[in-house]
Amino acid sequence: MVGEINRRDVLKTGGAAGLAGLIGFTGTTLGQGQRLSWHAGGTGGTYFPLSNEFKTVIEEDTDFTIQVQSTGASVENVGSLASGDADFALIQNDVAYFAYNGTGIDAFDGNAVESLRGVATLYPETIHVVTRPGTGIETLQDLEGATINTGDLGSGTQVNALQILEAVGITTDDFNEQNASFSQAADQLRDGDIDAAFVVGGWPLGAIEELATTSDISIVEISGDARQQILDASSWFAEDMIPGGTYNGVGEDVPTVSVQAMIATREDLEAATVETVTRAIFENTGGLTIKADFISEDTALDGMSIPLHEGARAVFGPATTAAGGGTETETTETGMGTTTQS
């Protein structure tokens, strides 16, 4: 299990305080015209620019003002939702499942965030393992003994990196771990301070695009037996591919794996608020440029790993509250395990 893999507390950021403040939080009721807090991720990833596109379409279509905040991403964002510091956040579907069920990650073990609610799933978050030519790193196994940036502390990227490495037999004792944002990881690669970096997000990722314009890069394949080991160890991963030409100098398709990005909120946020925001996004997808081909009402519940908020259910309908088409009173298989929709 992941809880055995990640023996460190990945919530060494503000999210830890968020989880600690879960007990006793009562929340507030919001009306039209008020400001909503939207927690995203690092500025060099996909979460931050996509959240700002959501901000634009929401503010153009509603009376709400959206404040987008850069964060350490998924795990930290769960803590912010739990404490009420965030009204909406982008997180990974695997991290959402772990948080709601109080399992999988040390930060959530025995500390289930039962107030967490889903709004919609969005797009595949592709695992990028980026290195430089000349490092000799061509496979995941070659990462043993390397200096690796596994992502920000408190991010889904770090969780996924440790899961993937453990699945292929590389433990935290077998490499030198660095933790920094996508943009900082790009700088570290450029300067030769690290050998490789895990970066998770929908391609193309701005930090990697920028790095590839100034430095030669390679993206390590996750394929063959290694990919199968990862898929067997963690059901939330799926096969994926980074198309050739996505990044300068990487001309061939690169096989890899992915998780799913999703919008989450908290149970006590007013249903009318969640419904209004959700409709604004999914009725105005033409105003999006980032991952627009993936974001659709038809797929908005694919891979939904936690109970859907009642405001989102009003948008997507009571007959489709979870991936697999379960009703609001059914228990459905989500691919993450069994989730009862409420």
XYZ file of N, CA, C and O in Angstrom, residues 109-175:
268
model
N -3.672 8.732 6.875
C -3.887 7.465 7.567
C -4.546 7.716 8.919
O -3.995 8.367 9.794
N -5.772 7.198 9.082
C -6.503 7.411 10.314
C -7.060 8.812 10.471
O -7.545 9.182 11.533
N -6.987 9.617 9.433
C -7.432 11.014 9.485
C -8.241 11.315 8.230
O -7.936 12.230 7.466
N -9.288 10.524 8.006
C -10.099 10.652 6.796
C -10.732 12.042 6.705
O -11.215 12.593 7.690
N -10.709 12.598 5.501
C -11.310 13.908 5.245
C -12.694 13.653 4.658
O -12.901 13.751 3.440
N -13.647 13.330 5.507
C -14.972 12.924 5.041
C -15.792 14.090 4.512
O -16.837 13.882 3.891
N -15.315 15.310 4.723
C -16.006 16.486 4.189
C -15.658 16.746 2.727
O -16.254 17.621 2.091
N -14.694 16.008 2.179
C -14.256 16.226 0.805
C -15.336 15.776 -0.166
O -15.907 14.688 -0.010
N -15.615 16.589 -1.173
C -16.617 16.260 -2.171
C -16.079 16.542 -3.576
O -15.303 17.468 -3.790
N -16.529 15.720 -4.521
C -16.132 15.896 -5.902
C -17.046 16.861 -6.633
O -18.235 16.976 -6.319
N -16.490 17.542 -7.622
C -17.257 18.410 -8.513
C -17.239 17.846 -9.923
O -18.286 17.648 -10.536
N -16.049 17.553 -10.449
C -15.935 16.996 -11.805
C -14.505 16.535 -12.032
O -13.564 17.109 -11.485
N -14.349 15.497 -12.848
C -13.018 15.136 -13.326
C -12.764 15.856 -14.647
O -13.702 16.249 -15.355
N -11.483 16.033 -14.969
C -11.134 16.950 -16.046
C -10.335 16.322 -17.189
O -10.766 16.326 -18.335
N -9.149 15.788 -16.876
C -8.243 15.336 -17.934
C -7.185 14.423 -17.324
O -6.956 14.436 -16.111
N -6.510 13.616 -18.157
C -5.420 12.782 -17.629
C -4.234 13.644 -17.210
O -3.860 14.588 -17.907
N -3.670 13.321 -16.046
C -2.453 13.969 -15.572
C -1.294 13.021 -15.843
O -1.155 11.982 -15.195
N -0.498 13.387 -16.798
C 0.533 12.500 -17.319
C 1.802 12.574 -16.485
O 2.269 13.663 -16.125
N 2.362 11.413 -16.194
C 3.631 11.342 -15.461
C 4.775 11.602 -16.440
O 4.962 10.861 -17.410
N 5.529 12.665 -16.197
C 6.735 12.972 -16.964
C 7.947 12.681 -16.070
O 8.015 13.192 -14.948
N 8.869 11.901 -16.544
C 10.152 11.721 -15.856
C 11.204 12.338 -16.772
O 11.576 11.772 -17.800
N 11.657 13.529 -16.395
C 12.500 14.336 -17.271
C 13.955 14.247 -16.826
O 14.253 14.322 -15.628
N 14.847 14.101 -17.784
C 16.276 14.067 -17.495
C 17.026 14.784 -18.607
O 16.409 15.408 -19.488
N 18.346 14.726 -18.546
C 19.183 15.353 -19.562
C 19.976 14.289 -20.310
O 20.388 13.287 -19.702
N 20.196 14.468 -21.599
C 21.065 13.537 -22.310
C 22.440 13.498 -21.653
O 22.951 14.509 -21.173
N 23.003 12.331 -21.574
C 24.322 12.196 -20.973
C 24.300 11.725 -19.537
O 25.358 11.405 -18.975
N 23.126 11.653 -18.928
C 23.052 11.173 -17.552
C 23.090 9.647 -17.489
O 23.317 9.080 -16.415
N 22.829 9.008 -18.627
C 22.762 7.549 -18.641
C 21.441 7.000 -18.147
O 21.274 5.785 -17.991
N 20.475 7.887 -17.888
C 19.159 7.461 -17.402
C 18.240 7.247 -18.597
O 17.813 8.214 -19.250
N 17.951 5.987 -18.887
C 17.077 5.651 -20.003
C 15.843 4.874 -19.559
O 14.855 4.810 -20.294
N 15.900 4.269 -18.380
C 14.775 3.519 -17.841
C 14.562 3.930 -16.386
O 15.428 4.568 -15.772
N 13.440 3.538 -15.820
C 13.201 3.841 -14.412
C 14.248 3.205 -13.515
O 14.668 3.798 -12.510
N 14.686 2.008 -13.869
C 15.690 1.323 -13.049
C 16.992 2.106 -12.973
O 17.731 2.010 -11.979
N 17.275 2.913 -14.007
C 18.496 3.715 -14.022
C 18.458 4.853 -13.010
O 19.483 5.518 -12.779
N 17.295 5.088 -12.389
C 17.177 6.153 -11.395
C 17.786 5.766 -10.047
O 17.969 6.626 -9.183
N 18.092 4.510 -9.865
C 18.717 4.086 -8.617
C 20.064 4.792 -8.453
O 20.893 4.808 -9.363
N 20.265 5.419 -7.308
C 21.500 6.149 -7.043
C 21.512 7.580 -7.550
O 22.482 8.307 -7.319
N 20.432 7.998 -8.227
C 20.386 9.335 -8.814
C 19.876 10.364 -7.812
O 19.338 10.027 -6.757
N 20.047 11.632 -8.159
C 19.439 12.732 -7.422
C 18.179 13.133 -8.168
O 18.245 13.534 -9.341
N 17.027 13.000 -7.507
C 15.744 13.136 -8.190
C 14.875 14.155 -7.462
O 14.700 14.083 -6.245
N 14.314 15.084 -8.216
C 13.292 15.968 -7.668
C 11.953 15.251 -7.844
O 11.508 15.026 -8.967
N 11.319 14.891 -6.726
C 10.054 14.155 -6.785
C 8.845 15.078 -6.672
O 7.706 14.604 -6.566
N 9.050 16.385 -6.714
C 7.939 17.329 -6.635
C 7.844 17.978 -5.277
O 8.485 17.574 -4.309
N 7.035 19.007 -5.205
C 6.827 19.733 -3.958
C 6.360 18.807 -2.840
O 5.567 17.897 -3.073
N 6.826 19.074 -1.620
C 6.230 18.430 -0.458
C 4.758 18.835 -0.388
O 4.410 20.003 -0.573
N 3.895 17.869 -0.156
C 2.474 18.161 -0.114
C 1.813 18.124 -1.467
O 0.707 18.622 -1.638
N 2.471 17.535 -2.454
C 1.890 17.459 -3.798
C 1.592 16.025 -4.189
O 2.225 15.076 -3.716
N 0.619 15.856 -5.080
C 0.354 14.544 -5.644
C 1.522 14.032 -6.449
O 1.722 12.816 -6.573
N 2.300 14.951 -7.019
C 3.470 14.542 -7.788
C 4.438 13.744 -6.923
O 4.935 12.681 -7.332
N 4.714 14.232 -5.721
C 5.629 13.507 -4.835
C 5.074 12.134 -4.485
O 5.791 11.129 -4.491
N 3.782 12.084 -4.189
C 3.143 10.807 -3.864
C 3.293 9.828 -5.026
O 3.712 8.679 -4.850
N 2.967 10.287 -6.234
C 3.057 9.413 -7.397
C 4.481 8.968 -7.671
O 4.729 7.806 -8.031
N 5.434 9.888 -7.531
C 6.832 9.546 -7.786
C 7.291 8.419 -6.877
O 7.924 7.451 -7.322
N 6.969 8.525 -5.588
C 7.384 7.498 -4.639
C 6.660 6.177 -4.896
O 7.249 5.105 -4.749
N 5.389 6.252 -5.300
C 4.651 5.040 -5.660
C 5.318 4.327 -6.836
O 5.509 3.102 -6.821
N 5.644 5.089 -7.858
C 6.216 4.523 -9.080
C 7.591 3.918 -8.808
O 7.899 2.803 -9.251
N 8.424 4.645 -8.098
C 9.760 4.136 -7.800
C 9.690 2.859 -6.961
O 10.410 1.895 -7.204
N 8.814 2.867 -5.955
C 8.673 1.687 -5.110
C 8.193 0.484 -5.927
O 8.633 -0.641 -5.702
N 7.296 0.729 -6.878
C 6.747 -0.362 -7.685
C 7.818 -1.071 -8.498
O 7.697 -2.268 -8.796
N 8.869 -0.334 -8.859
C 9.946 -0.948 -9.648
C 11.150 -1.295 -8.772
O 12.231 -1.580 -9.284
N 10.954 -1.251 -7.457
C 11.984 -1.730 -6.550
C 12.972 -0.701 -6.052
O 14.004 -1.057 -5.477
N 12.669 0.595 -6.237
C 13.572 1.651 -5.784
C 12.946 2.337 -4.572
O 11.878 2.953 -4.679
N 13.578 2.227 -3.421
C 13.049 2.831 -2.201
C 13.714 4.182 -1.957
O 14.672 4.560 -2.646
N 13.233 4.895 -0.951
C 13.796 6.210 -0.649
C 15.243 6.133 -0.183
O 15.944 7.153 -0.170
N 15.705 4.945 0.197
C 17.111 4.770 0.578
C 18.021 4.635 -0.643
O 19.244 4.687 -0.512
N 17.402 4.476 -1.813
C 18.172 4.171 -3.025
C 18.451 5.383 -3.902
O 19.073 5.259 -4.957
N 17.977 6.554 -3.492
C 18.234 7.759 -4.290
C 18.224 8.969 -3.375
O 17.769 8.910 -2.236
